[in-house]
CSV table of C-alpha atoms and ligand atoms in Angstrom, one decimal:
chain,number,residue,atom,x,y,z
A,1,UNK,CA,121.6,99.8,98.3
A,2,UNK,CA,121.2,102.0,101.4
A,3,UNK,CA,122.7,100.4,104.5
A,4,UNK,CA,121.4,102.9,107.0
A,5,UNK,CA,118.9,105.7,107.4
A,6,UNK,CA,119.8,109.0,109.1
A,7,UNK,CA,117.3,110.7,111.4
A,8,UNK,CA,117.9,114.3,112.3
A,9,UNK,CA,116.4,115.6,115.4
A,10,UNK,CA,117.5,119.3,115.9
A,11,UNK,CA,121.2,119.2,115.6
A,12,UNK,CA,121.6,115.6,116.5
A,13,UNK,CA,121.6,112.8,113.9
A,14,UNK,CA,120.9,109.1,114.5
A,15,UNK,CA,121.8,106.2,112.2
A,16,UNK,CA,119.2,103.6,111.9
A,17,UNK,CA,119.8,100.2,110.3
A,18,UNK,CA,118.0,99.3,107.1
A,19,UNK,CA,116.5,95.8,106.9
A,20,UNK,CA,115.8,94.3,103.5
A,21,UNK,CA,113.6,91.2,102.9
A,22,UNK,CA,114.0,88.5,100.3
A,23,UNK,CA,111.4,90.2,98.1
A,24,UNK,CA,113.2,93.5,98.5
A,25,UNK,CA,110.8,95.0,101.0
A,26,UNK,CA,112.6,97.7,102.9
A,27,UNK,CA,112.3,98.8,106.6
A,28,UNK,CA,114.1,101.2,108.9
A,29,UNK,CA,114.8,99.4,112.2
A,30,UNK,CA,113.8,101.8,114.9
A,31,UNK,CA,113.9,99.3,117.8
A,32,UNK,CA,116.7,101.2,119.6
A,33,UNK,CA,115.4,104.7,118.7
A,34,UNK,CA,113.9,105.5,122.1
A,35,UNK,CA,117.0,104.3,123.9
A,36,UNK,CA,119.3,106.6,121.9
A,37,UNK,CA,117.0,109.6,121.3
A,38,UNK,CA,114.1,109.5,123.7
A,39,UNK,CA,111.6,109.5,120.8
A,40,UNK,CA,109.2,106.7,119.8
A,41,UNK,CA,107.4,106.4,116.5
A,42,UNK,CA,103.6,106.9,116.3
A,43,UNK,CA,101.5,104.9,113.8
A,44,UNK,CA,97.9,104.3,114.8
A,45,UNK,CA,96.5,101.1,113.3
A,46,UNK,CA,100.1,100.1,112.4
A,47,UNK,CA,99.6,101.4,108.9
A,48,UNK,CA,103.4,101.7,108.4
A,49,UNK,CA,104.8,99.5,111.1
A,50,UNK,CA,106.4,96.1,110.5
A,51,UNK,CA,105.9,94.0,113.7
A,52,UNK,CA,108.1,91.1,112.8
A,53,UNK,CA,110.3,89.4,110.2
A,54,UNK,CA,108.4,86.4,108.8
A,55,UNK,CA,109.2,83.7,106.3
A,56,UNK,CA,105.6,82.5,105.9
A,57,UNK,CA,103.6,84.7,103.5
A,58,UNK,CA,104.5,87.5,101.1
A,59,UNK,CA,102.1,89.9,99.6
A,60,UNK,CA,102.5,92.9,97.3
A,61,UNK,CA,99.5,95.1,97.6
A,62,UNK,CA,100.3,97.3,94.6
A,63,UNK,CA,100.9,94.3,92.2
A,64,UNK,CA,98.2,92.1,93.7
A,65,UNK,CA,100.7,89.3,94.6
A,66,UNK,CA,100.1,86.7,97.3
A,67,UNK,CA,102.5,83.8,98.0
A,68,UNK,CA,102.6,81.2,100.7
A,69,UNK,CA,106.2,80.1,101.4
A,70,UNK,CA,107.1,81.4,97.9
A,71,UNK,CA,104.3,79.6,96.1
A,72,UNK,CA,101.8,81.8,94.2
A,73,UNK,CA,98.3,81.6,95.6
A,74,UNK,CA,97.0,80.9,92.1
A,75,UNK,CA,99.0,77.7,91.8
A,76,UNK,CA,98.1,76.5,95.3
A,77,UNK,CA,94.4,77.2,94.8
A,78,UNK,CA,94.4,75.3,91.5
A,79,UNK,CA,96.6,72.3,92.3
A,80,UNK,CA,96.7,71.8,96.0
A,81,UNK,CA,94.5,70.6,98.9
A,82,UNK,CA,93.8,72.5,102.1
A,83,UNK,CA,95.7,69.9,104.2
A,84,UNK,CA,98.8,70.2,101.9
A,85,UNK,CA,98.7,74.0,102.2
A,86,UNK,CA,98.3,73.7,106.0
A,87,UNK,CA,101.5,71.5,106.1
A,88,UNK,CA,103.3,74.0,103.8
A,89,UNK,CA,102.4,76.9,106.0
A,90,UNK,CA,103.2,75.2,109.3
A,91,UNK,CA,106.4,73.3,108.4
A,92,UNK,CA,107.7,75.4,105.6
A,93,UNK,CA,107.7,73.0,102.6
A,94,UNK,CA,105.2,71.1,100.5
A,95,UNK,CA,104.9,67.6,102.0
A,96,UNK,CA,106.2,64.5,100.2
A,97,UNK,CA,103.6,61.8,99.7
A,98,UNK,CA,104.6,59.9,102.9
A,99,UNK,CA,104.7,63.1,104.9
A,100,UNK,CA,101.2,64.1,103.8
A,101,UNK,CA,99.9,60.6,104.5
A,102,UNK,CA,101.3,60.7,108.0
A,103,UNK,CA,100.0,64.3,108.5
A,104,UNK,CA,96.5,63.1,107.5
A,105,UNK,CA,96.7,60.0,109.7
A,106,UNK,CA,97.9,62.0,112.7
A,107,UNK,CA,95.1,64.4,112.3
A,108,UNK,CA,92.5,61.6,111.8
A,109,UNK,CA,93.7,60.1,115.1
A,110,UNK,CA,92.7,63.3,117.0
A,111,UNK,CA,89.4,64.4,115.4
A,112,UNK,CA,87.3,63.2,118.4
A,113,UNK,CA,86.5,65.6,121.1
A,114,UNK,CA,86.3,64.7,124.8
A,115,UNK,CA,82.8,63.5,125.4
A,116,UNK,CA,82.4,65.9,128.3
A,117,UNK,CA,82.8,68.8,126.0
A,118,UNK,CA,79.6,67.9,124.2
A,119,UNK,CA,77.8,69.5,127.2
A,120,UNK,CA,79.4,72.8,126.4
A,121,UNK,CA,77.6,72.8,123.0
A,122,UNK,CA,74.3,72.3,124.9
A,123,UNK,CA,75.0,75.3,127.1
A,124,UNK,CA,74.8,78.0,124.3
A,125,UNK,CA,71.4,79.6,123.5
A,126,UNK,CA,70.2,78.3,120.2
A,127,UNK,CA,70.6,81.6,118.5
A,128,UNK,CA,74.0,82.5,119.8
A,129,UNK,CA,76.5,83.5,117.1
A,130,UNK,CA,78.8,80.6,116.0
A,131,UNK,CA,81.9,82.9,116.3
A,132,UNK,CA,81.3,83.4,120.0
A,133,UNK,CA,80.8,79.7,120.4
A,134,UNK,CA,83.9,78.9,118.4
A,135,UNK,CA,86.2,81.2,120.4
A,136,UNK,CA,84.8,79.8,123.7
A,137,UNK,CA,85.1,76.2,122.6
A,138,UNK,CA,88.6,76.6,121.3
A,139,UNK,CA,89.9,78.1,124.5
A,140,UNK,CA,88.0,75.4,126.4
A,141,UNK,CA,90.1,72.8,124.7
A,142,UNK,CA,93.0,74.0,126.8
A,143,UNK,CA,91.1,72.6,129.9
A,144,UNK,CA,91.1,69.1,128.4
A,145,UNK,CA,94.8,69.2,127.4
A,146,UNK,CA,96.5,71.0,130.4
A,147,UNK,CA,99.9,69.9,129.2
A,148,UNK,CA,99.5,72.5,126.4
A,149,UNK,CA,99.6,75.3,129.0
A,150,UNK,CA,103.3,75.0,129.5
A,151,UNK,CA,105.5,77.4,127.5
A,152,UNK,CA,108.3,74.9,128.0
A,153,UNK,CA,106.7,72.2,125.8
A,154,UNK,CA,109.2,70.2,123.7
A,155,UNK,CA,109.0,70.5,119.9
A,156,UNK,CA,107.3,67.1,119.9
A,157,UNK,CA,104.7,68.1,122.5
A,158,UNK,CA,104.1,71.4,120.7
A,159,UNK,CA,103.5,69.6,117.5
A,160,UNK,CA,101.0,67.3,119.1
A,161,UNK,CA,99.1,70.3,120.3
A,162,UNK,CA,99.1,71.7,116.8
A,163,UNK,CA,97.8,68.4,115.3
A,164,UNK,CA,95.1,68.2,118.0
A,165,UNK,CA,93.9,71.7,117.3
A,166,UNK,CA,93.8,71.2,113.5
A,167,UNK,CA,91.9,67.9,114.0
A,168,UNK,CA,89.4,69.1,116.5
A,169,UNK,CA,88.6,72.5,115.0
A,170,UNK,CA,86.8,70.9,112.0
A,171,UNK,CA,84.8,68.8,114.4
A,172,UNK,CA,83.9,71.8,116.6
A,173,UNK,CA,82.9,73.9,113.6
A,174,UNK,CA,80.6,71.2,112.2
A,175,UNK,CA,79.0,70.4,115.6
A,176,UNK,CA,78.3,74.1,116.2
A,177,UNK,CA,76.3,74.0,112.9
A,178,UNK,CA,74.5,70.7,113.8
A,179,UNK,CA,73.5,72.2,117.2
A,180,UNK,CA,72.2,75.4,115.5
A,181,UNK,CA,69.8,73.4,113.4
A,182,UNK,CA,68.8,71.0,116.2
A,183,UNK,CA,70.3,67.9,114.5
A,184,UNK,CA,72.3,65.2,116.2
A,185,UNK,CA,76.1,65.6,115.8
A,186,UNK,CA,77.9,63.3,113.4
A,187,UNK,CA,81.2,61.8,114.5
A,188,UNK,CA,84.3,62.1,112.5
A,189,UNK,CA,85.3,59.1,110.2
A,190,UNK,CA,88.9,58.2,109.4
A,191,UNK,CA,88.1,57.0,105.9
A,192,UNK,CA,87.6,60.6,104.8
A,193,UNK,CA,90.2,63.2,104.0
A,194,UNK,CA,90.2,66.4,106.1
A,195,UNK,CA,87.7,68.4,103.9
A,196,UNK,CA,85.4,65.5,103.1
A,197,UNK,CA,85.3,64.6,106.8
A,198,UNK,CA,84.3,68.1,107.7
A,199,UNK,CA,81.6,68.2,105.0
A,200,UNK,CA,80.3,64.8,106.2
A,201,UNK,CA,80.1,66.0,109.8
A,202,UNK,CA,78.4,69.1,108.7
A,203,UNK,CA,75.9,67.9,106.1
A,204,UNK,CA,75.8,64.1,106.9
A,205,UNK,CA,72.8,62.4,108.5
A,206,UNK,CA,72.6,59.7,111.1
A,207,UNK,CA,69.8,58.1,109.2
A,208,UNK,CA,71.6,57.5,105.9
A,209,UNK,CA,75.1,57.7,104.3
A,210,UNK,CA,75.3,60.8,102.1
A,211,UNK,CA,77.3,61.2,98.9
A,212,UNK,CA,79.7,64.2,99.2
A,213,UNK,CA,79.7,66.0,95.8
A,214,UNK,CA,83.3,66.4,94.5
A,215,UNK,CA,82.3,69.8,93.3
A,216,UNK,CA,81.6,70.8,96.8
A,217,UNK,CA,84.8,69.3,98.1
A,218,UNK,CA,86.8,71.1,95.5
A,219,UNK,CA,85.1,74.4,96.2
A,220,UNK,CA,85.6,74.0,99.9
A,221,UNK,CA,89.3,73.2,99.4
A,222,UNK,CA,89.8,76.3,97.3
A,223,UNK,CA,88.0,78.6,99.8
A,224,UNK,CA,90.0,77.2,102.7
A,225,UNK,CA,93.3,77.6,100.8
A,226,UNK,CA,92.6,81.2,99.8
A,227,UNK,CA,91.9,82.1,103.5
A,228,UNK,CA,94.8,80.1,105.0
A,229,UNK,CA,97.2,82.9,105.7
A,230,UNK,CA,97.5,86.6,105.0
A,231,UNK,CA,100.6,87.7,107.0
A,232,UNK,CA,100.2,90.3,109.8
A,233,UNK,CA,96.5,91.1,109.6
A,234,UNK,CA,94.4,92.0,112.6
A,235,UNK,CA,93.6,88.4,113.8
A,236,UNK,CA,97.1,87.1,113.0
A,237,UNK,CA,98.8,89.9,114.9
A,238,UNK,CA,96.4,89.2,117.7
A,239,UNK,CA,97.5,85.5,117.8
A,240,UNK,CA,101.2,86.6,117.8
A,241,UNK,CA,100.6,89.2,120.4
A,242,UNK,CA,98.7,86.9,122.8
A,243,UNK,CA,101.2,84.1,122.2
A,244,UNK,CA,104.1,86.5,122.9
A,245,UNK,CA,103.2,86.4,126.6
A,246,UNK,CA,104.0,82.7,126.5
A,247,UNK,CA,100.2,82.0,126.4
A,248,UNK,CA,99.2,78.5,125.1
A,249,UNK,CA,98.2,77.8,121.5
A,250,UNK,CA,94.4,77.3,122.2
A,251,UNK,CA,94.1,80.7,124.0
A,252,UNK,CA,96.1,82.5,121.4
A,253,UNK,CA,94.0,81.1,118.6
A,254,UNK,CA,90.7,81.8,120.5
A,255,UNK,CA,91.9,85.5,120.7
A,256,UNK,CA,92.5,85.4,116.9
A,257,UNK,CA,89.0,84.1,116.4
A,258,UNK,CA,87.6,87.0,118.3
A,259,UNK,CA,89.6,89.5,116.3
A,260,UNK,CA,88.4,87.9,113.1
A,261,UNK,CA,84.8,88.2,114.1
A,262,UNK,CA,84.6,92.0,113.4
A,263,UNK,CA,82.8,93.1,110.2
A,264,UNK,CA,85.9,95.1,109.1
A,265,UNK,CA,87.9,91.8,109.1
A,266,UNK,CA,86.5,88.2,108.7
A,267,UNK,CA,83.0,89.2,109.7
A,268,UNK,CA,82.8,91.0,106.3
A,269,UNK,CA,81.7,87.8,104.5
A,270,UNK,CA,78.5,87.7,106.6
A,271,UNK,CA,78.0,91.4,106.3
A,272,UNK,CA,78.4,91.2,102.4
A,273,UNK,CA,75.5,88.8,102.0
A,274,UNK,CA,73.3,90.7,104.4
A,275,UNK,CA,74.1,93.9,102.4
A,276,UNK,CA,73.4,92.2,99.1
A,277,UNK,CA,70.1,90.8,100.4
A,278,UNK,CA,69.1,94.3,101.7
A,279,UNK,CA,69.9,95.8,98.3
A,280,UNK,CA,67.8,93.1,96.6
A,281,UNK,CA,64.9,93.5,98.9
A,282,UNK,CA,65.1,97.3,98.3
A,283,UNK,CA,64.6,96.8,94.6
A,284,UNK,CA,68.2,96.2,93.5
A,285,UNK,CA,69.1,99.9,92.9
A,286,UNK,CA,72.9,99.6,93.2
A,287,UNK,CA,73.5,103.3,92.4
A,288,UNK,CA,71.5,104.3,95.5
A,289,UNK,CA,73.7,102.1,97.7
A,290,UNK,CA,76.9,103.3,96.1
A,291,UNK,CA,75.8,106.8,96.8
A,292,UNK,CA,75.2,105.9,100.5
A,293,UNK,CA,78.7,104.3,100.7
A,294,UNK,CA,80.2,107.6,99.5
A,295,UNK,CA,78.2,109.8,101.8
A,296,UNK,CA,80.4,110.8,104.7
A,297,UNK,CA,77.3,111.5,106.9
A,298,UNK,CA,76.2,107.9,106.4
A,299,UNK,CA,77.8,105.1,108.3
A,300,UNK,CA,77.2,102.6,105.5
A,301,UNK,CA,80.3,101.1,103.8
A,302,UNK,CA,80.3,98.9,100.8
A,303,UNK,CA,81.1,95.6,102.6
A,304,UNK,CA,83.6,93.4,100.8
A,305,UNK,CA,85.3,96.4,99.3
A,306,UNK,CA,88.6,97.9,100.2
A,307,UNK,CA,91.7,96.5,101.8
A,308,UNK,CA,94.5,97.9,104.0
A,309,UNK,CA,97.2,96.4,101.8
A,310,UNK,CA,95.7,95.6,98.4
A,311,UNK,CA,95.6,98.8,96.3
A,312,UNK,CA,95.1,97.4,92.9
A,313,UNK,CA,93.2,94.2,93.2
A,314,UNK,CA,93.0,91.3,95.7
A,315,UNK,CA,94.2,88.2,93.9
A,316,UNK,CA,92.0,86.0,96.2
A,317,UNK,CA,88.9,87.9,95.0
A,318,UNK,CA,89.8,87.2,91.4
A,319,UNK,CA,90.0,83.5,92.0
A,320,UNK,CA,86.9,83.5,94.1
A,321,UNK,CA,84.8,85.4,91.6
A,322,UNK,CA,85.7,82.8,88.9
A,323,UNK,CA,85.1,79.9,91.4
A,324,UNK,CA,81.7,81.5,92.2
A,325,UNK,CA,80.5,81.3,88.6
A,326,UNK,CA,81.9,77.8,88.2
A,327,UNK,CA,80.4,76.4,91.4
A,328,UNK,CA,77.0,77.9,90.8
A,329,UNK,CA,77.0,76.6,87.3
A,330,UNK,CA,78.1,73.1,88.3
A,331,UNK,CA,75.5,72.9,91.1
A,332,UNK,CA,72.8,74.4,88.8
A,333,UNK,CA,72.1,77.2,91.3
A,334,UNK,CA,71.1,80.7,90.3
A,335,UNK,CA,71.4,83.2,93.1
A,336,UNK,CA,69.9,86.7,92.4
A,337,UNK,CA,72.4,88.3,94.8
A,338,UNK,CA,75.3,87.3,92.4
A,339,UNK,CA,73.8,89.6,89.8
A,340,UNK,CA,73.6,92.4,92.3
A,341,UNK,CA,77.2,91.7,93.4
A,342,UNK,CA,78.4,92.0,89.8
A,343,UNK,CA,76.4,95.1,89.2
A,344,UNK,CA,77.8,96.7,92.3
A,345,UNK,CA,81.3,95.8,91.5
A,346,UNK,CA,81.0,97.2,88.0
A,347,UNK,CA,79.5,100.4,89.2
A,348,UNK,CA,82.1,100.9,92.0
A,349,UNK,CA,85.0,100.1,89.7
A,350,UNK,CA,84.0,103.0,87.4
A,351,UNK,CA,83.1,105.5,90.2
A,352,UNK,CA,85.9,108.1,90.9
A,353,UNK,CA,85.3,107.8,94.7
A,354,UNK,CA,86.3,104.1,94.7
A,355,UNK,CA,88.9,104.5,92.0
A,356,UNK,CA,90.7,107.4,93.7
A,357,UNK,CA,90.8,105.5,97.0
A,358,UNK,CA,91.8,102.3,95.3
A,359,UNK,CA,88.9,100.3,96.7
A,360,UNK,CA,88.4,96.9,95.0
A,361,UNK,CA,86.5,93.8,95.9
A,362,UNK,CA,88.3,91.8,98.6
A,363,UNK,CA,88.3,88.1,99.4
A,364,UNK,CA,85.0,88.4,101.2
A,365,UNK,CA,82.9,90.0,98.4
A,366,UNK,CA,82.1,86.7,96.6
A,367,UNK,CA,83.0,84.1,99.1
A,368,UNK,CA,79.6,84.2,100.9
A,369,UNK,CA,77.8,83.5,97.6
A,370,UNK,CA,79.7,80.2,97.3
A,371,UNK,CA,79.3,79.3,101.0
A,372,UNK,CA,75.6,79.8,100.5
A,373,UNK,CA,75.5,77.7,97.4
A,374,UNK,CA,77.3,74.9,99.3
A,375,UNK,CA,74.5,75.0,101.9
A,376,UNK,CA,75.9,77.0,104.8
A,377,UNK,CA,73.8,79.6,106.6
A,378,UNK,CA,75.0,83.2,106.7
A,379,UNK,CA,76.2,83.2,110.3
A,380,UNK,CA,78.5,80.3,109.6
A,381,UNK,CA,80.5,82.2,107.0
A,382,UNK,CA,83.1,83.8,109.4
A,383,UNK,CA,83.5,80.4,111.2
A,384,UNK,CA,84.5,78.9,107.8
A,385,UNK,CA,87.0,81.8,107.4
A,386,UNK,CA,88.4,80.8,110.8
A,387,UNK,CA,88.7,77.2,109.8
A,388,UNK,CA,90.7,78.2,106.7
A,389,UNK,CA,92.9,80.7,108.6
A,390,UNK,CA,93.8,78.2,111.4
A,391,UNK,CA,97.0,76.8,109.7
A,392,UNK,CA,98.2,80.4,109.1
A,393,UNK,CA,97.6,81.4,112.7
A,394,UNK,CA,99.4,78.2,113.9
A,395,UNK,CA,102.3,78.8,111.6
A,396,UNK,CA,102.6,82.4,112.7
A,397,UNK,CA,102.4,81.4,116.4
A,398,UNK,CA,105.0,78.7,115.9
A,399,UNK,CA,107.3,81.1,114.0
A,400,UNK,CA,107.0,83.7,116.8
A,401,UNK,CA,107.9,81.1,119.4
A,402,UNK,CA,110.8,79.6,117.4
A,403,UNK,CA,112.2,83.1,116.8
A,404,UNK,CA,112.0,83.8,120.6
A,405,UNK,CA,110.2,87.1,119.9
A,406,UNK,CA,109.8,89.4,122.9
A,407,UNK,CA,106.5,90.1,124.5
A,408,UNK,CA,104.4,92.4,122.3
A,409,UNK,CA,104.0,95.7,124.1
A,410,UNK,CA,103.5,98.9,122.1
A,411,UNK,CA,104.1,102.3,123.6
A,412,UNK,CA,101.9,105.4,123.5
A,413,UNK,CA,101.9,109.1,123.7
A,414,UNK,CA,99.9,110.1,126.7
A,415,UNK,CA,97.5,113.0,126.0
A,416,UNK,CA,95.4,113.0,129.3
A,417,UNK,CA,95.2,115.3,132.3
A,418,UNK,CA,98.6,115.9,134.0
A,419,UNK,CA,98.3,116.5,137.8
A,420,UNK,CA,95.1,116.5,139.7
A,421,UNK,CA,94.5,116.3,143.4
A,422,UNK,CA,91.9,113.9,144.7
A,423,UNK,CA,88.6,115.5,145.7
A,424,UNK,CA,86.1,114.0,148.1
A,425,UNK,CA,82.9,112.8,146.4
A,426,UNK,CA,80.7,115.6,147.9
A,427,UNK,CA,83.0,118.2,146.5
A,428,UNK,CA,83.0,117.0,142.9
A,429,UNK,CA,81.5,119.3,140.3
B,1,CMC,N1,83.1,101.6,101.3
B,1,CMC,C1,83.2,103.0,101.3
B,1,CMC,N2,84.3,103.7,101.6
B,1,CMC,C2,85.4,103.0,102.0
B,1,CMC,C3,85.4,101.6,102.1
B,1,CMC,C4,84.2,100.9,101.8
B,1,CMC,N3,84.1,99.6,101.9
B,1,CMC,N4,86.6,101.2,102.5
B,1,CMC,C5,87.3,102.3,102.7
B,1,CMC,N5,86.6,103.4,102.3
B,1,CMC,C6,87.1,104.8,102.3
B,1,CMC,C7,87.2,105.4,103.7
B,1,CMC,O1,86.0,106.0,104.1
B,1,CMC,C8,88.3,106.4,103.5
B,1,CMC,O2,87.8,107.5,102.8
B,1,CMC,P1,88.4,109.0,103.1
B,1,CMC,O3,89.9,108.9,102.7
B,1,CMC,O4,87.6,109.9,102.3
B,1,CMC,O5,88.3,109.2,104.6
B,1,CMC,C9,89.3,105.7,102.5
B,1,CMC,O6,88.4,104.8,101.8
B,1,CMC,C10,90.3,104.8,103.2
B,1,CMC,O7,89.7,103.9,104.1
B,1,CMC,P2,90.3,103.5,105.5
B,1,CMC,O8,89.2,103.0,106.4
B,1,CMC,O9,91.2,104.5,106.1
B,1,CMC,O10,91.2,102.2,105.1
B,1,CMC,P3,91.7,101.1,106.0
B,1,CMC,O11,92.9,100.6,105.4
B,1,CMC,O12,91.9,101.6,107.4
B,1,CMC,O13,90.6,100.0,106.0
B,1,CMC,C11,89.1,98.2,105.5
B,1,CMC,C12,90.5,98.9,105.3
B,1,CMC,C13,89.2,96.8,104.9
B,1,CMC,C14,88.8,98.1,107.0
B,1,CMC,C15,88.1,99.1,104.8
B,1,CMC,O14,88.3,99.2,103.4
B,1,CMC,C16,86.6,98.6,105.0
B,1,CMC,O15,86.0,98.9,106.0
B,1,CMC,N6,86.1,97.7,104.1
B,1,CMC,C17,84.8,97.1,104.3
B,1,CMC,C18,84.9,95.9,105.2
B,1,CMC,C19,85.6,94.7,104.5
B,1,CMC,O16,85.2,94.4,103.4
B,1,CMC,N7,86.5,94.1,105.2
B,1,CMC,C20,87.2,92.9,104.8
B,1,CMC,C21,88.6,93.1,104.5
B,1,CMC,S1,89.3,91.7,103.6
B,1,CMC,C22,89.2,90.3,104.6
B,1,CMC,C23,90.1,90.3,105.8
B,1,CMC,O17,89.9,91.0,106.8
B,1,CMC,O18,91.2,89.7,105.7
């Protein structure tokens, strides 16, 4: 096994340490390179840059492997609940029965939101996007819990902030939905587990008790688990970056929510359904849309396809595709866009453009079809992604703090003008 890499710049050579992870991933540590050589490395979009050493999530993009804390995603999706996975990600191990009971009880104690905060929900225009609302509401929580602002919180205080955020996020998400349809909000109820409580606040009525279908609870658990963490993606890196300035948890997560909103990241789940609807309304000619996606003069991309890291298949997409068939069957729903999605996938998987570029369906390709079958409107899809990703963001923020990582501050290569003298406004050409 190599112990160091050697970089030759002209006649001078530099030894750079090699770092090897527990899954045998290899890195060259260049953190001291500038000090010794005057050079930095340049890697736009961080395509080849490791930003941290992390013990939370492992993924192998070539083999399509995803594990949380060493557990394969397939096992967690089949056997676990979202809350159990949240505990695993944040605290490092699967909870024992009494630990899970306490975690659930602690969360139930904090699901209520300060009554004054209800006015915030009223302030948004009725058509404002739920992701903008979510980001604003999460950062607003910091105003109600000013003790969370201190970077010097004890572990116990930090943990309370974590519990509060996990608890209140589900309430915030469901109230955003209730406001969007003009219905009265439903308060949390301690008799329910985390996911059932969320579904009751979202789909419950003040006029009558509703039965929450176990098929819906199970599908929701699966979707939230599959989205719970994905190592150093755009939103998670944002959470770590913002948190590295000693910024509080609420503000760090609100920044992550904003990063997730983009259609190239979490916003893809909304974009996929909008695309499938468009193709359906256009007559369902998938070949025409594949052609558009390949045309370099056309901005159109096949949403829900491609991934920065997965170059063989996305294991989450495999599980979701199967869950999609199961859920629609069990709920007795037939959605014409599911047929279009399958036709599109089939055509793309045999098309040299997609094959050569290793473009496969990602987690967002089929998730929207399930969310829709469960009764969520399209613009809530990315908010559901955020609800699922929350424990991952928290775990990564906590790890970054515990490892005492330095403030994130990339360098650059300046390519602008060099020296110019100020000219008075009347003399400018
Ligand atoms: N449709 C058509 N062409 C594509 C697509 C697509 N969806 N994705 C990538 N390509 C092409 C791209 O044009 C480029 O071609 P060329 O080499 O000829 O210039 C090549 O494939 C490599 O693409 P890239 O943009 O350099 O790859 P990236 O790693 O920077 O981007 C991505 C990854 C996910 C942003 C991109 O694949 C994409 O835009 N996909 C659609 C949006 C999407 O589904 N996002 C959800 C990602 S999974 C959920 C999550 O964010 O966690």
